[in-house]
Amino acid sequence: DQQVKQNSPSLSVQEGRISILNCDYTNSMFDYFLWYKKYPAEGPTFLISISSIKDKNEDGRFTVFLNKSAKHLSLHIVPSQPGDSAVYFCAASGTGYTGANSKLTFGKGITLSVRP
Amino acid sequence: DTEVTQTPKHLVMGMTNKKSLKCEQHMGHRAMYWYKQKAKKPPELMFVYSYEKLSINESVPSRFSPECPNSSLLNLHLHALQPEDSALYLCASSQGGTTNEKLFFGSGTQLSVL
């Protein structure tokens, strides 16, 4: 059972435009959410995170929005640049030191292509 | 130093070989992880060491044997692997001893089993 879903496998946008990457989750115990960016044959790089006490977190060109009632989060990249082309993973976890909720659960990833 | 360093970057081994993957971090992080990632798939958790003790083993076959010699080092010993074990093996660390924190990943070891 996939608890973190990234239903769109890929997204293509024009350079300079906005990229919106979506993520849905099913586990209501999740309260900490992260986005990672990954280039081929490299490890994922942390991008931005948000806890459930907030509905928005911004870092430069990257903004993450959280809608707890819909169990949905999105990553906005504005403006998109060709160097943003990568796979983006959404991840989630809950509080607590043990149990399934204590581990990061990753989505399958979205491949973003930014066209020059 | 905010890096997790993994060696080797690439490894090709036969099914009868014994090899080891190494991981090092000097950020003072108390938890270290091994993940396996196949192409176009999310990272899959294998093992977690928290305060140098094995805290999670995700039912990984015994041909994979983790070792944490000290708080900065993590090894993954490989023996009698199968071709389907070919993947990118990622080491990660997190600051506290819990597993629900931001992870810092190494660049991985691309393993091919022939």
PDB file of C-alpha atoms in Angstrom:
ATOM      1  CA  ASP A   1       0.000   0.000   0.000  1.00  0.00           C
ATOM      2  CA  GLN A   2       1.558   3.241  -1.172  1.00  0.00           C
ATOM      3  CA  GLN A   3       1.303   5.798   1.591  1.00  0.00           C
ATOM      4  CA  VAL A   4       3.005   8.551  -0.407  1.00  0.00           C
ATOM      5  CA  LYS A   5       1.837   8.947  -3.972  1.00  0.00           C
ATOM      6  CA  GLN A   6       3.286  10.963  -6.788  1.00  0.00           C
ATOM      7  CA  ASN A   7       0.802  10.127  -9.470  1.00  0.00           C
ATOM      8  CA  SER A   8       2.367  12.010 -12.360  1.00  0.00           C
ATOM      9  CA  PRO A   9       5.567  10.263 -13.438  1.00  0.00           C
ATOM     10  CA  SER A  10       6.859  13.216 -15.421  1.00  0.00           C
ATOM     11  CA  LEU A  11       6.448  16.932 -16.046  1.00  0.00           C
ATOM     12  CA  SER A  12       7.869  19.143 -18.779  1.00  0.00           C
ATOM     13  CA  VAL A  13       7.923  22.939 -18.486  1.00  0.00           C
ATOM     14  CA  GLN A  14       9.469  25.862 -20.328  1.00  0.00           C
ATOM     15  CA  GLU A  15      12.416  27.654 -18.772  1.00  0.00           C
ATOM     16  CA  GLY A  16      11.255  30.654 -16.756  1.00  0.00           C
ATOM     17  CA  ARG A  17       7.770  29.238 -16.116  1.00  0.00           C
ATOM     18  CA  ILE A  18       6.439  27.695 -12.924  1.00  0.00           C
ATOM     19  CA  SER A  19       6.855  23.985 -12.173  1.00  0.00           C
ATOM     20  CA  ILE A  20       4.259  22.458  -9.856  1.00  0.00           C
ATOM     21  CA  LEU A  21       4.983  18.992  -8.524  1.00  0.00           C
ATOM     22  CA  ASN A  22       2.244  17.259  -6.570  1.00  0.00           C
ATOM     23  CA  CYS A  23       2.265  14.672  -3.821  1.00  0.00           C
ATOM     24  CA  ASP A  24      -0.562  12.963  -1.929  1.00  0.00           C
ATOM     25  CA  TYR A  25      -0.406  10.911   1.242  1.00  0.00           C
ATOM     26  CA  THR A  26      -2.798   8.579   2.961  1.00  0.00           C
ATOM     27  CA  ASN A  27      -1.369   8.183   6.454  1.00  0.00           C
ATOM     28  CA  SER A  28      -2.913  10.761   8.793  1.00  0.00           C
ATOM     29  CA  MET A  29      -0.028  10.190  11.243  1.00  0.00           C
ATOM     30  CA  PHE A  30       2.428  11.860   8.858  1.00  0.00           C
ATOM     31  CA  ASP A  31       3.342  15.325  10.071  1.00  0.00           C
ATOM     32  CA  TYR A  32       6.707  16.070   8.472  1.00  0.00           C
ATOM     33  CA  PHE A  33       7.203  16.298   4.740  1.00  0.00           C
ATOM     34  CA  LEU A  34      10.295  16.711   2.617  1.00  0.00           C
ATOM     35  CA  TRP A  35      11.235  17.096  -1.017  1.00  0.00           C
ATOM     36  CA  TYR A  36      14.432  15.625  -2.423  1.00  0.00           C
ATOM     37  CA  LYS A  37      15.987  16.198  -5.812  1.00  0.00           C
ATOM     38  CA  LYS A  38      18.001  13.489  -7.530  1.00  0.00           C
ATOM     39  CA  TYR A  39      20.254  13.474 -10.559  1.00  0.00           C
ATOM     40  CA  PRO A  40      21.054  10.140 -12.275  1.00  0.00           C
ATOM     41  CA  ALA A  41      23.609   7.963 -10.445  1.00  0.00           C
ATOM     42  CA  GLU A  42      23.759  10.424  -7.538  1.00  0.00           C
ATOM     43  CA  GLY A  43      22.224  10.413  -4.092  1.00  0.00           C
ATOM     44  CA  PRO A  44      19.096  12.454  -3.378  1.00  0.00           C
ATOM     45  CA  THR A  45      19.698  16.002  -2.202  1.00  0.00           C
ATOM     46  CA  PHE A  46      17.441  17.610   0.375  1.00  0.00           C
ATOM     47  CA  LEU A  47      15.512  20.521  -1.094  1.00  0.00           C
ATOM     48  CA  ILE A  48      12.897  21.785   1.333  1.00  0.00           C
ATOM     49  CA  SER A  49      10.684  20.526   4.154  1.00  0.00           C
ATOM     50  CA  ILE A  50       7.499  21.467   5.952  1.00  0.00           C
ATOM     51  CA  SER A  51       5.935  20.381   9.212  1.00  0.00           C
ATOM     52  CA  SER A  52       2.222  20.016   9.708  1.00  0.00           C
ATOM     53  CA  ILE A  53       1.995  23.122  11.863  1.00  0.00           C
ATOM     54  CA  LYS A  54       2.606  25.206   8.741  1.00  0.00           C
ATOM     55  CA  ASP A  55       0.875  25.373   5.387  1.00  0.00           C
ATOM     56  CA  LYS A  56       3.681  27.018   3.445  1.00  0.00           C
ATOM     57  CA  ASN A  57       7.453  27.100   3.496  1.00  0.00           C
ATOM     58  CA  GLU A  58       9.610  29.074   1.119  1.00  0.00           C
ATOM     59  CA  ASP A  59      13.291  28.909   0.245  1.00  0.00           C
ATOM     60  CA  GLY A  60      14.398  30.991  -2.696  1.00  0.00           C
ATOM     61  CA  ARG A  61      12.778  29.704  -5.877  1.00  0.00           C
ATOM     62  CA  PHE A  62      11.234  26.738  -4.032  1.00  0.00           C
ATOM     63  CA  THR A  63       7.966  26.840  -2.102  1.00  0.00           C
ATOM     64  CA  VAL A  64       6.169  23.886  -0.558  1.00  0.00           C
ATOM     65  CA  PHE A  65       2.457  24.076   0.204  1.00  0.00           C
ATOM     66  CA  LEU A  66       0.686  21.685   2.560  1.00  0.00           C
ATOM     67  CA  ASN A  67      -3.047  21.060   2.612  1.00  0.00           C
ATOM     68  CA  LYS A  68      -3.604  18.772   5.599  1.00  0.00           C
ATOM     69  CA  SER A  69      -7.313  18.324   5.089  1.00  0.00           C
ATOM     70  CA  ALA A  70      -6.716  17.108   1.543  1.00  0.00           C
ATOM     71  CA  LYS A  71      -3.548  15.214   2.519  1.00  0.00           C
ATOM     72  CA  HIS A  72      -1.814  16.947  -0.339  1.00  0.00           C
ATOM     73  CA  LEU A  73       1.400  18.855  -0.766  1.00  0.00           C
ATOM     74  CA  SER A  74       2.961  20.557  -3.723  1.00  0.00           C
ATOM     75  CA  LEU A  75       6.354  21.922  -4.644  1.00  0.00           C
ATOM     76  CA  HIS A  76       6.460  25.106  -6.700  1.00  0.00           C
ATOM     77  CA  ILE A  77       9.621  26.095  -8.542  1.00  0.00           C
ATOM     78  CA  VAL A  78       9.630  29.637  -9.871  1.00  0.00           C
ATOM     79  CA  PRO A  79      11.242  30.428 -12.234  1.00  0.00           C
ATOM     80  CA  SER A  80      12.187  26.995 -13.535  1.00  0.00           C
ATOM     81  CA  GLN A  81      15.705  26.571 -14.854  1.00  0.00           C
ATOM     82  CA  PRO A  82      17.243  23.822 -17.049  1.00  0.00           C
ATOM     83  CA  GLY A  83      19.432  22.796 -14.080  1.00  0.00           C
ATOM     84  CA  ASP A  84      16.247  21.907 -12.210  1.00  0.00           C
ATOM     85  CA  SER A  85      15.772  18.947 -14.545  1.00  0.00           C
ATOM     86  CA  ALA A  86      15.943  15.941 -12.211  1.00  0.00           C
ATOM     87  CA  VAL A  87      13.778  13.427 -10.373  1.00  0.00           C
ATOM     88  CA  TYR A  88      11.926  14.900  -7.408  1.00  0.00           C
ATOM     89  CA  PHE A  89      10.917  12.659  -4.513  1.00  0.00           C
ATOM     90  CA  CYS A  90       8.323  13.550  -1.933  1.00  0.00           C
ATOM     91  CA  ALA A  91       8.867  11.925   1.490  1.00  0.00           C
ATOM     92  CA  ALA A  92       6.879  11.879   4.706  1.00  0.00           C
ATOM     93  CA  SER A  93       7.167  10.700   8.286  1.00  0.00           C
ATOM     94  CA  GLY A  94       5.358  10.866  11.583  1.00  0.00           C
ATOM     95  CA  THR A  95       6.508  11.625  15.090  1.00  0.00           C
ATOM     96  CA  GLY A  96       7.551   8.920  17.477  1.00  0.00           C
ATOM     97  CA  TYR A  97      10.714   6.916  17.794  1.00  0.00           C
ATOM     98  CA  THR A  98       9.463   3.523  16.693  1.00  0.00           C
ATOM     99  CA  GLY A  99       7.072   1.965  14.251  1.00  0.00           C
ATOM    100  CA  ALA A 100       6.389   2.413  10.576  1.00  0.00           C
ATOM    101  CA  ASN A 101       5.453   6.084  10.988  1.00  0.00           C
ATOM    102  CA  SER A 102       8.877   6.917  12.365  1.00  0.00           C
ATOM    103  CA  LYS A 103      10.630   6.170   9.085  1.00  0.00           C
ATOM    104  CA  LEU A 104      10.729   8.342   6.011  1.00  0.00           C
ATOM    105  CA  THR A 105       8.383   6.982   3.354  1.00  0.00           C
ATOM    106  CA  PHE A 106       9.245   8.030  -0.181  1.00  0.00           C
ATOM    107  CA  GLY A 107       7.009   8.472  -3.185  1.00  0.00           C
ATOM    108  CA  LYS A 108       7.997   7.034  -6.573  1.00  0.00           C
ATOM    109  CA  GLY A 109       9.308  10.334  -7.857  1.00  0.00           C
ATOM    110  CA  ILE A 110       8.487  12.767 -10.657  1.00  0.00           C
ATOM    111  CA  THR A 111      10.884  13.426 -13.518  1.00  0.00           C
ATOM    112  CA  LEU A 112      10.985  17.158 -14.238  1.00  0.00           C
ATOM    113  CA  SER A 113      12.317  18.369 -17.576  1.00  0.00           C
ATOM    114  CA  VAL A 114      12.858  22.090 -18.018  1.00  0.00           C
ATOM    115  CA  ARG A 115      13.129  23.041 -21.690  1.00  0.00           C
ATOM    116  CA  PRO A 116      15.449  25.953 -22.595  1.00  0.00           C
TER     117      PRO A 116
ATOM    118  CA  ASP B   1      31.864  19.239   6.601  1.00  0.00           C
ATOM    119  CA  THR B   2      28.299  18.517   5.468  1.00  0.00           C
ATOM    120  CA  GLU B   3      29.024  15.485   3.342  1.00  0.00           C
ATOM    121  CA  VAL B   4      28.336  11.808   3.433  1.00  0.00           C
ATOM    122  CA  THR B   5      31.151  10.088   1.559  1.00  0.00           C
ATOM    123  CA  GLN B   6      30.697   6.694  -0.047  1.00  0.00           C
ATOM    124  CA  THR B   7      33.305   4.431  -1.596  1.00  0.00           C
ATOM    125  CA  PRO B   8      33.632   2.972  -4.113  1.00  0.00           C
ATOM    126  CA  LYS B   9      31.490   4.910  -6.591  1.00  0.00           C
ATOM    127  CA  HIS B  10      31.197   1.891  -8.861  1.00  0.00           C
ATOM    128  CA  LEU B  11      31.592  -1.807  -8.145  1.00  0.00           C
ATOM    129  CA  VAL B  12      31.311  -4.846 -10.371  1.00  0.00           C
ATOM    130  CA  MET B  13      31.333  -8.218  -8.651  1.00  0.00           C
ATOM    131  CA  GLY B  14      30.648 -11.849  -9.409  1.00  0.00           C
ATOM    132  CA  MET B  15      28.135 -13.899  -7.500  1.00  0.00           C
ATOM    133  CA  THR B  16      30.869 -15.660  -5.511  1.00  0.00           C
ATOM    134  CA  ASN B  17      32.777 -12.523  -4.541  1.00  0.00           C
ATOM    135  CA  LYS B  18      32.938 -10.818  -1.169  1.00  0.00           C
ATOM    136  CA  LYS B  19      33.105  -7.042  -1.201  1.00  0.00           C
ATOM    137  CA  SER B  20      32.352  -4.145   1.124  1.00  0.00           C
ATOM    138  CA  LEU B  21      30.791  -0.741   0.673  1.00  0.00           C
ATOM    139  CA  LYS B  22      31.995   2.056   2.921  1.00  0.00           C
ATOM    140  CA  CYS B  23      30.326   5.211   4.179  1.00  0.00           C
ATOM    141  CA  GLU B  24      31.682   8.028   6.305  1.00  0.00           C
ATOM    142  CA  GLN B  25      30.225  11.203   7.801  1.00  0.00           C
ATOM    143  CA  HIS B  26      31.792  13.771  10.100  1.00  0.00           C
ATOM    144  CA  MET B  27      28.717  15.826  10.927  1.00  0.00           C
ATOM    145  CA  GLY B  28      28.270  14.225  14.331  1.00  0.00           C
ATOM    146  CA  HIS B  29      25.074  12.559  13.155  1.00  0.00           C
ATOM    147  CA  ARG B  30      23.819   9.771  15.408  1.00  0.00           C
ATOM    148  CA  ALA B  31      21.859   7.705  12.890  1.00  0.00           C
ATOM    149  CA  MET B  32      23.179   6.121   9.704  1.00  0.00           C
ATOM    150  CA  TYR B  33      21.270   4.283   7.013  1.00  0.00           C
ATOM    151  CA  TRP B  34      21.653   1.978   4.051  1.00  0.00           C
ATOM    152  CA  TYR B  35      19.184   2.334   1.199  1.00  0.00           C
ATOM    153  CA  LYS B  36      18.905   0.464  -2.068  1.00  0.00           C
ATOM    154  CA  GLN B  37      17.566   2.199  -5.154  1.00  0.00           C
ATOM    155  CA  LYS B  38      16.681   0.727  -8.514  1.00  0.00           C
ATOM    156  CA  ALA B  39      16.220   2.919 -11.572  1.00  0.00           C
ATOM    157  CA  LYS B  40      12.973   4.904 -11.598  1.00  0.00           C
ATOM    158  CA  LYS B  41      12.066   3.649  -8.105  1.00  0.00           C
ATOM    159  CA  PRO B  42      12.150   5.332  -4.704  1.00  0.00           C
ATOM    160  CA  PRO B  43      14.940   4.539  -2.249  1.00  0.00           C
ATOM    161  CA  GLU B  44      14.181   1.400  -0.218  1.00  0.00           C
ATOM    162  CA  LEU B  45      15.339   1.320   3.377  1.00  0.00           C
ATOM    163  CA  MET B  46      17.586  -1.624   4.282  1.00  0.00           C
ATOM    164  CA  PHE B  47      19.212  -0.919   7.649  1.00  0.00           C
ATOM    165  CA  VAL B  48      19.360   1.800  10.280  1.00  0.00           C
ATOM    166  CA  TYR B  49      21.998   2.247  12.950  1.00  0.00           C
ATOM    167  CA  SER B  50      21.083   4.549  15.791  1.00  0.00           C
ATOM    168  CA  TYR B  51      23.816   5.445  18.270  1.00  0.00           C
ATOM    169  CA  GLU B  52      25.963   2.722  16.678  1.00  0.00           C
ATOM    170  CA  LYS B  53      23.384   0.008  17.338  1.00  0.00           C
ATOM    171  CA  LEU B  54      21.369  -1.716  14.649  1.00  0.00           C
ATOM    172  CA  SER B  55      17.837  -0.446  15.183  1.00  0.00           C
ATOM    173  CA  ILE B  56      16.111  -1.427  11.944  1.00  0.00           C
ATOM    174  CA  ASN B  57      16.638  -4.329   9.561  1.00  0.00           C
ATOM    175  CA  GLU B  58      13.969  -4.298   6.866  1.00  0.00           C
ATOM    176  CA  SER B  59      14.051  -8.086   6.424  1.00  0.00           C
ATOM    177  CA  VAL B  60      17.128  -7.823   4.249  1.00  0.00           C
ATOM    178  CA  PRO B  61      18.660 -11.140   3.046  1.00  0.00           C
ATOM    179  CA  SER B  62      21.698 -12.268   5.030  1.00  0.00           C
ATOM    180  CA  ARG B  63      23.952 -11.882   1.996  1.00  0.00           C
ATOM    181  CA  PHE B  64      23.943  -8.208   3.022  1.00  0.00           C
ATOM    182  CA  SER B  65      25.670  -7.636   6.364  1.00  0.00           C
ATOM    183  CA  PRO B  66      25.903  -4.155   7.865  1.00  0.00           C
ATOM    184  CA  GLU B  67      28.540  -2.998  10.315  1.00  0.00           C
ATOM    185  CA  CYS B  68      28.963   0.235  12.247  1.00  0.00           C
ATOM    186  CA  PRO B  69      32.536   0.351  13.624  1.00  0.00           C
ATOM    187  CA  ASN B  70      31.999   3.802  15.150  1.00  0.00           C
ATOM    188  CA  SER B  71      29.660   6.762  14.990  1.00  0.00           C
ATOM    189  CA  SER B  72      31.244   8.100  11.783  1.00  0.00           C
ATOM    190  CA  LEU B  73      31.568   4.918   9.778  1.00  0.00           C
ATOM    191  CA  LEU B  74      29.138   2.487   8.235  1.00  0.00           C
ATOM    192  CA  ASN B  75      29.980  -0.553   6.144  1.00  0.00           C
ATOM    193  CA  LEU B  76      27.879  -2.926   4.093  1.00  0.00           C
ATOM    194  CA  HIS B  77      29.465  -6.333   3.543  1.00  0.00           C
ATOM    195  CA  LEU B  78      28.329  -8.187   0.446  1.00  0.00           C
ATOM    196  CA  HIS B  79      28.630 -11.916  -0.160  1.00  0.00           C
ATOM    197  CA  ALA B  80      27.093 -14.289  -2.693  1.00  0.00           C
ATOM    198  CA  LEU B  81      24.927 -11.615  -4.262  1.00  0.00           C
ATOM    199  CA  GLN B  82      22.483 -12.223  -7.070  1.00  0.00           C
ATOM    200  CA  PRO B  83      22.189 -10.283 -10.344  1.00  0.00           C
ATOM    201  CA  GLU B  84      18.914  -8.787  -9.092  1.00  0.00           C
ATOM    202  CA  ASP B  85      20.894  -7.114  -6.293  1.00  0.00           C
ATOM    203  CA  SER B  86      22.392  -4.782  -8.890  1.00  0.00           C
ATOM    204  CA  ALA B  87      21.329  -1.277  -7.846  1.00  0.00           C
ATOM    205  CA  LEU B  88      22.500   2.053  -6.483  1.00  0.00           C
ATOM    206  CA  TYR B  89      23.325   1.638  -2.785  1.00  0.00           C
ATOM    207  CA  LEU B  90      22.921   4.818  -0.825  1.00  0.00           C
ATOM    208  CA  CYS B  91      24.222   5.682   2.606  1.00  0.00           C
ATOM    209  CA  ALA B  92      22.525   8.419   4.580  1.00  0.00           C
ATOM    210  CA  SER B  93      22.782  10.015   7.984  1.00  0.00           C
ATOM    211  CA  SER B  94      20.539  12.073  10.220  1.00  0.00           C
ATOM    212  CA  GLN B  95      21.329  14.295  13.143  1.00  0.00           C
ATOM    213  CA  GLY B  96      19.467  12.697  15.992  1.00  0.00           C
ATOM    214  CA  GLY B  97      18.947   9.061  16.796  1.00  0.00           C
ATOM    215  CA  THR B  98      15.470   8.950  15.330  1.00  0.00           C
ATOM    216  CA  THR B  99      14.543   7.962  11.822  1.00  0.00           C
ATOM    217  CA  ASN B 100      11.930  10.612  11.081  1.00  0.00           C
ATOM    218  CA  GLU B 101      14.366  13.375  10.339  1.00  0.00           C
ATOM    219  CA  LYS B 102      15.961  14.999   7.346  1.00  0.00           C
ATOM    220  CA  LEU B 103      18.406  12.617   5.738  1.00  0.00           C
ATOM    221  CA  PHE B 104      21.719  13.559   4.201  1.00  0.00           C
ATOM    222  CA  PHE B 105      22.589  11.145   1.406  1.00  0.00           C
ATOM    223  CA  GLY B 106      25.901  10.146  -0.072  1.00  0.00           C
ATOM    224  CA  SER B 107      26.311   9.940  -3.840  1.00  0.00           C
ATOM    225  CA  GLY B 108      25.965   6.173  -3.741  1.00  0.00           C
ATOM    226  CA  THR B 109      27.753   3.080  -4.989  1.00  0.00           C
ATOM    227  CA  GLN B 110      26.507   1.760  -8.313  1.00  0.00           C
ATOM    228  CA  LEU B 111      26.731  -2.005  -7.924  1.00  0.00           C
ATOM    229  CA  SER B 112      26.601  -4.491 -10.766  1.00  0.00           C
ATOM    230  CA  VAL B 113      26.439  -8.205  -9.976  1.00  0.00           C
ATOM    231  CA  LEU B 114      27.414 -10.470 -12.857  1.00  0.00           C
TER     232      LEU B 114
END
